[in-house]
PDB file of C-alpha atoms in Angstrom:
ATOM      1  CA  UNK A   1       8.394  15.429   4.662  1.00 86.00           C
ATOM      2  CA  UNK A   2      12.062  14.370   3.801  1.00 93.00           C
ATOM      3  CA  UNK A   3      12.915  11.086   4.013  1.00 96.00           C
ATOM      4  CA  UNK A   4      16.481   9.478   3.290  1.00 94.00           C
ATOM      5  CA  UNK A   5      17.145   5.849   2.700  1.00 95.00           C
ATOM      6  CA  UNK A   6      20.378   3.883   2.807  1.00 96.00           C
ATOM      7  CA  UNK A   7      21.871   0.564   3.536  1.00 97.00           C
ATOM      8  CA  UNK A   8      21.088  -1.265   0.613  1.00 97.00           C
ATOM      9  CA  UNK A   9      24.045  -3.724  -1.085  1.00 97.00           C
ATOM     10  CA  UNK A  10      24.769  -6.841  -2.178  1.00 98.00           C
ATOM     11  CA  UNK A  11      24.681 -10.108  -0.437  1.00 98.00           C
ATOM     12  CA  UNK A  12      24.848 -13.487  -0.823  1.00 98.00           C
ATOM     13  CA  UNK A  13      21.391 -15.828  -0.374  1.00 98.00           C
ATOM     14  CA  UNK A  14      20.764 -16.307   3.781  1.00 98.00           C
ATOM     15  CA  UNK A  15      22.977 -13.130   4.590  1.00 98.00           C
ATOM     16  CA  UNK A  16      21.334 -10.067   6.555  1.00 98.00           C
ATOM     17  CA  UNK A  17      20.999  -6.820   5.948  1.00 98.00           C
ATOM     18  CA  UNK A  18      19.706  -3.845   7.774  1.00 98.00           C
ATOM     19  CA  UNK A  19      17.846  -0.277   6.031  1.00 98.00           C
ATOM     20  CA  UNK A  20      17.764   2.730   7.836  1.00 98.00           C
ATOM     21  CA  UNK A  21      15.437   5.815   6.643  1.00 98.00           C
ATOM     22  CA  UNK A  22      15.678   9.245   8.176  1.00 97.00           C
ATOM     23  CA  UNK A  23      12.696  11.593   8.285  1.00 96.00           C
ATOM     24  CA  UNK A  24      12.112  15.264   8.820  1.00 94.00           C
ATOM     25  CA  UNK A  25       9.595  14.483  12.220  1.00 93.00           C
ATOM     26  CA  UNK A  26       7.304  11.476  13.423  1.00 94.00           C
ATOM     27  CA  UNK A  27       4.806  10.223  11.245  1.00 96.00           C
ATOM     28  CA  UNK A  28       2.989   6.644   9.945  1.00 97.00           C
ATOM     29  CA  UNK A  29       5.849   5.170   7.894  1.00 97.00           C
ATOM     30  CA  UNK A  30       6.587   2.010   5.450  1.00 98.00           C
ATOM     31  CA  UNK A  31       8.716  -0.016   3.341  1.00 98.00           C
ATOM     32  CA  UNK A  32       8.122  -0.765  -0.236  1.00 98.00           C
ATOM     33  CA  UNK A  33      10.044  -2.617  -2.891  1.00 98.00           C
ATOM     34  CA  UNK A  34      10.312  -2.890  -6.578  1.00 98.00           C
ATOM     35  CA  UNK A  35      11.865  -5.696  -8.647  1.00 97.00           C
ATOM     36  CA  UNK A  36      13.003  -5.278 -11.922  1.00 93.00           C
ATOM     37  CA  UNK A  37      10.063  -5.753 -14.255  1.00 95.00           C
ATOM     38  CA  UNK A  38       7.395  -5.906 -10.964  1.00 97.00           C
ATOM     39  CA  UNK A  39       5.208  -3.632 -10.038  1.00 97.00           C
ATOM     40  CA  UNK A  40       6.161  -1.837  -6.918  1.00 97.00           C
ATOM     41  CA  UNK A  41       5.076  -3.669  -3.199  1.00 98.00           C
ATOM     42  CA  UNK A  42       4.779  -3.356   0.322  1.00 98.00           C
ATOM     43  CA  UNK A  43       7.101  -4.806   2.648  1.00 98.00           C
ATOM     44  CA  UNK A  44       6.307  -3.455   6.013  1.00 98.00           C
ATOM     45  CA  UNK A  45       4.541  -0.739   8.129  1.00 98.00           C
ATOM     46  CA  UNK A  46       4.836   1.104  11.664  1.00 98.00           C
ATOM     47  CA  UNK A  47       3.104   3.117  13.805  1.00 97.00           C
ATOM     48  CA  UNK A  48       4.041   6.725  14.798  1.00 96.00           C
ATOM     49  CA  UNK A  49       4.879   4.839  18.982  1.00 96.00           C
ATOM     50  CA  UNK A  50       6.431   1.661  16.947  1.00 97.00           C
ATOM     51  CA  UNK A  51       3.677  -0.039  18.860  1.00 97.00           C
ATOM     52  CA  UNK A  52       2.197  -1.680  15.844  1.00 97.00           C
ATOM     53  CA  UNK A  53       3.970  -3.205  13.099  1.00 98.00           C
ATOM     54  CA  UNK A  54       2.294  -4.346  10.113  1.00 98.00           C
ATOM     55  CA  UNK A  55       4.048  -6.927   7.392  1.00 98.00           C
ATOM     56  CA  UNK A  56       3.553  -9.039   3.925  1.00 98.00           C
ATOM     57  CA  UNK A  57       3.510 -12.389   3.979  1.00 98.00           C
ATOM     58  CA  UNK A  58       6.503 -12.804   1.701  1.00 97.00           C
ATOM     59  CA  UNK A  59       8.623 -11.661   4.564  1.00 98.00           C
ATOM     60  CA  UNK A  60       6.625 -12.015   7.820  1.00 98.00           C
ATOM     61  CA  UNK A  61       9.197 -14.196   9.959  1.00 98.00           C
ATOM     62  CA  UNK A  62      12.045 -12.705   8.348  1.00 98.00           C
ATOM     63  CA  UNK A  63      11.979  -8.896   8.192  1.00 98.00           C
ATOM     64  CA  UNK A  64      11.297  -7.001  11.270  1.00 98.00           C
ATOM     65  CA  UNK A  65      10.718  -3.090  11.319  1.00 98.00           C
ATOM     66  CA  UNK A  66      11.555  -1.068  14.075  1.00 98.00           C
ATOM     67  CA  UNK A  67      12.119   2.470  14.682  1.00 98.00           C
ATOM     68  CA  UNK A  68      14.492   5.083  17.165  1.00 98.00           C
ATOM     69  CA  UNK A  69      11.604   8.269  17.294  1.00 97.00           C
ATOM     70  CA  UNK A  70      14.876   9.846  18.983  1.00 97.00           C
ATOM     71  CA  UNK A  71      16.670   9.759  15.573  1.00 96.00           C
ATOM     72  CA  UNK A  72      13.620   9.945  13.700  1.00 96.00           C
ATOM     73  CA  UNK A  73      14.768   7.133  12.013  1.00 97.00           C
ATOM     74  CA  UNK A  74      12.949   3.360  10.966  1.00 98.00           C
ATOM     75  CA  UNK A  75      14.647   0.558  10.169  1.00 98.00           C
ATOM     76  CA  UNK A  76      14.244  -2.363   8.219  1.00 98.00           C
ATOM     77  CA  UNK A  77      16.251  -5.605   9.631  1.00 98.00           C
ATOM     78  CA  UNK A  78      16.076  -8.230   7.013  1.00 98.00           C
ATOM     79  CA  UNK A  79      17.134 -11.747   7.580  1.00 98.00           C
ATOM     80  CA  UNK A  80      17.465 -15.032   5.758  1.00 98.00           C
ATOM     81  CA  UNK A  81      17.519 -13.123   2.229  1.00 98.00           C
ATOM     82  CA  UNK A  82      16.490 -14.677  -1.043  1.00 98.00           C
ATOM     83  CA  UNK A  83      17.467 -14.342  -4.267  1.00 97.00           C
ATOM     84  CA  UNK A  84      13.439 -13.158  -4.971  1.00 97.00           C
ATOM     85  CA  UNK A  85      14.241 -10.368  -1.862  1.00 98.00           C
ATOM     86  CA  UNK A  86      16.106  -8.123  -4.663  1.00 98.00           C
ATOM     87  CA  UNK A  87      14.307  -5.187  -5.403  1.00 98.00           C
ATOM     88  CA  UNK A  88      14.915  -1.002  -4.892  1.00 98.00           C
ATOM     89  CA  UNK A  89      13.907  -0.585  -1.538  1.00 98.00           C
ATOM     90  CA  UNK A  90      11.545   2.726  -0.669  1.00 98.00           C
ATOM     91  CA  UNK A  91      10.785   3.839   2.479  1.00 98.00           C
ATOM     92  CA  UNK A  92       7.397   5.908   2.754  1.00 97.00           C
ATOM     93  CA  UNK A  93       5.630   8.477   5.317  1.00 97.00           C
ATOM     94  CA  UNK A  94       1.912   9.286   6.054  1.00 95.00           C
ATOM     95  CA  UNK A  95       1.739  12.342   7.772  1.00 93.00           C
ATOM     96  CA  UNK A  96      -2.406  11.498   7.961  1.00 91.00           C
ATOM     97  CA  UNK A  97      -2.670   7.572   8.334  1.00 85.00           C
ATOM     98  CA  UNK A  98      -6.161   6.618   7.168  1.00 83.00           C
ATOM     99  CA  UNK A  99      -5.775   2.782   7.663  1.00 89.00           C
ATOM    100  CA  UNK A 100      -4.247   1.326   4.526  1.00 93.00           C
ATOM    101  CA  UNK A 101      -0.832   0.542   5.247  1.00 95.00           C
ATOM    102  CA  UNK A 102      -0.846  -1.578   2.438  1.00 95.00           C
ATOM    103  CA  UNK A 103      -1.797   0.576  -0.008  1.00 96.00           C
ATOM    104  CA  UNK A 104       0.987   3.320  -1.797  1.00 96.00           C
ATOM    105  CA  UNK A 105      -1.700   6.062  -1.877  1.00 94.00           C
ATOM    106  CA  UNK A 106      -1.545   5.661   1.689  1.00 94.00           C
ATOM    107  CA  UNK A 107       1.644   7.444   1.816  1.00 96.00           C
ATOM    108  CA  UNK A 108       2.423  11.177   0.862  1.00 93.00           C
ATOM    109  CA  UNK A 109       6.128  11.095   1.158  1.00 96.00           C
ATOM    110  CA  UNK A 110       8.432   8.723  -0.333  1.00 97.00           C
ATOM    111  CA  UNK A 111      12.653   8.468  -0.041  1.00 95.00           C
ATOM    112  CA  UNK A 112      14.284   7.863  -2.801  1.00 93.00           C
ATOM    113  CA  UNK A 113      15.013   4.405  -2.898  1.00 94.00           C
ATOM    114  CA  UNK A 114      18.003   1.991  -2.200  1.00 97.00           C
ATOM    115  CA  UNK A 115      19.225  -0.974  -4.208  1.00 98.00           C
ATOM    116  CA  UNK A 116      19.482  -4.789  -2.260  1.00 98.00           C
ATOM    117  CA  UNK A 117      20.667  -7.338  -4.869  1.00 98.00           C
ATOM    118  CA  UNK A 118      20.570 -10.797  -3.336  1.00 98.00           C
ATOM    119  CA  UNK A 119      23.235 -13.848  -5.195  1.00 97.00           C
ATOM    120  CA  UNK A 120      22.524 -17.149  -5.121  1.00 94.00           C
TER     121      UNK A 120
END
């Protein structure tokens, strides 16, 4: 699996922003993020029909994930950003989902990462 992120930047505090990640077919597929000096986290999750989206609390009501199975492509619309939203951004594919979207072991594929830096 081949995935491709992109979209990241720099905004100001209460901006939007929107990722895009393009994979090689259909699978299970997430967003993770790292801070600097933080262990790595999940974001959000989606379903192979985009009929179930899964997200953390730290950005339920803000983020939404979506995804265009015609493009093979998932997105990651985030809204009302925070200083404490700036992290590398990963996007992530389960060709096998066992049930742990939460979880990086869940995922077998993993893009390469793009930067969102959030001023306040």
């Amino acid at each position: 699996v081949q995935l491709q992120a992109s979209g990241g930047g720099l905004v100001q505090a209460g901006d939007s922003l929107r990722l895009s990640c393009t994979a090689s077919g259909i699978y299970f597929m997430g967003w993770f993020r790292q801070a600097p000096g933080k262990e790595r986290e999940f974001v959000a999750a989606i379903s192979r029909s985009g009929a179930r989206t899964y997200y953390s609390d730290s950005v339920k009501g803000r983020f939404t994930i979506s995804r265009d199975n015609a493009k093979n492509t998932m997105y990651l619309q985030m809204n009302s950003l925070k200083p404490g939203d700036t992290a590398v951004y990963y996007c992530a594919a389960d060709r096998k989902y066992g049930g742990s979207y939460g979880y990086q072991a869940e995922y077998d594929s993993w893009g390469q990462g793009t930067l969102v830096t959030v001023s306040s």
